[in-house]
Amino acid sequence: MKISLLMAHGIRNLAPVQLEPRERFNVFVGQNGQGKTNLLEAIYVVATLRSFRTSRLADLIAFDQPAAQLGARVEREGMSRIYQVELSPGTRRVLLDSKAVRPIARYFGGFNVVVFTPEDLALPRGSPSDRRKFLDRAVFNQGPDYLVAMQDFEKVLKQRNTVLKQAAQGMAASRVNDLLDVYDRQLAPLASTIANSRAAFVERIRGPLETAFRAIARSPHRANVRYVSKTAGLTVDAIAAHLHETHARDLATESTQSGPHRDDLAFELDDRAAGDFASQGQLRAIMLAWKTAELDLLAKTHDEQPILLLDDVSSELDPSRNAYLFEHLANQAGQCFITTTSEGHVLLSRERADYRIENGQISS
C-alpha cells in the first residue's frame, strides 16, 4: 500500500500541495510552526475522516479560504483508488473514485494509516480521555465498523445527556424517565461493541508490547497494558440494566456516568502504574513499544504494512531508542511520512526523499 499522489488545498497554513511521494521514506524538514504537522494531519484526515489534533474538521480550513480539499491516490494490490474529502464550515463531502460514498463505511478498509506524535509519548501521565482517543485510533485500524459504532454511540450519548440537562431545567419526570429508558436501550449494544472491541485489541497487543519493550529497554523490567472498563464483558441487557440503575446519579450530575466513554487504558511497569513509577525514559520506551507492536499487528491483520505518519518523534527520544525506531522501520515499515527539525534525527540512509517545509511551502 502506498500513496502515489497527495493533493491538498486550503489546509491550515499549507500552500497548495501536489506531491508524488517516494515509496518508502519521505522526510519533511522544517522548524516548528512551518506546517509539518499540518501535512501529516491532511494525510490522516483523507484516510480516516478524522483528525488526530481536533474534533472539528472545519478547523483545518485556512483562515483566508472558504473551503478545503484533500485527496490521495492510493496504490494497493495492483489497483489505484482516489480518496477525496471536501470541507467547508458545517459540511463534509466524501468521494471515492469521484463518486459520493454511501454508506460511509465503504470508504474505509483500503487505506490504513498509523500516526505517532510527541504527545503519544506523554500518554501514561496524560488524561484518560486522551488515552481513550489513542486506543480508538488503533482499534479503528483493525476494522472500519468500529468507527460507525463509535459515531452512533457518541450521537446517542449526546442525546441522553441532553435529556439529563433538560431534566434539571424542569422537564416532567415521567417524560425524562421514558426518554432515558429509550436511550438506555439504544446505548447498551453500542457500548458493548465499543468496550469489547477495545478489550480484544488490548489483549492482542499485550504480548507484542512486552516483547518490544524488552528489546527497546534491554532491562529486566516488564511492561504491560490493561483496558480498565466496567462495561467490557457484560451482556447488552446487563449494560442496559446498569444504565437504568444509575438514573439518579446521572440526573444529579447531568451527564452519563457509566459506559466506555469513562473507561481508561492503563500502562504498567512491573505491575505498577507506569505514569506514577516509571522514569521518563521508561515511559517513552513503553509508548515506542506500543507503536511498533501496533504496526506489526496491523500488518498481520491486513497482510500488508500500513502507512506510517511520524511527527517529529525523534527529537523526543534518546539516541538508543531513536536508533531502535529507525532500525525497525528500515527492516519492516512500508511507506512513511516523517517530520523533523533536523535531518540528522532521521537515521535512514536508503530509499529516502528529503523535502523542506517553510511557511507552508514544500520544496525538494
PDB file of C-alpha atoms in Angstrom, residues 24-25 292 295-296 299 305-306 324 326-334:
ATOM      1  CA  ARG A  24       9.364   4.179   1.334  1.00  0.00           C
ATOM      2  CA  PHE A  25      10.651   7.153   3.343  1.00  0.00           C
ATOM      3  CA  THR A 292       5.957  -0.913  16.922  1.00  0.00           C
ATOM      4  CA  LEU A 295       2.313  -1.602  13.297  1.00  0.00           C
ATOM      5  CA  ASP A 296       3.115  -5.313  13.408  1.00  0.00           C
ATOM      6  CA  ALA A 299       0.355  -5.682   9.081  1.00  0.00           C
ATOM      7  CA  GLN A 305       2.220  -2.704   6.106  1.00  0.00           C
ATOM      8  CA  PRO A 306       0.145   0.395   6.899  1.00  0.00           C
ATOM      9  CA  TYR A 324      15.817   1.210  17.602  1.00  0.00           C
ATOM     10  CA  PHE A 326      14.657   3.568  12.652  1.00  0.00           C
ATOM     11  CA  GLU A 327      16.196   0.123  12.595  1.00  0.00           C
ATOM     12  CA  HIS A 328      12.679  -1.283  12.983  1.00  0.00           C
ATOM     13  CA  LEU A 329      11.319   0.985  10.238  1.00  0.00           C
ATOM     14  CA  ALA A 330      14.164   0.193   7.843  1.00  0.00           C
ATOM     15  CA  ASN A 331      13.558  -3.540   8.234  1.00  0.00           C
ATOM     16  CA  GLN A 332       9.768  -3.732   8.430  1.00  0.00           C
ATOM     17  CA  ALA A 333       7.909  -0.499   7.658  1.00  0.00           C
ATOM     18  CA  GLY A 334       6.113   0.347   4.450  1.00  0.00           C
TER      19      GLY A 334
END
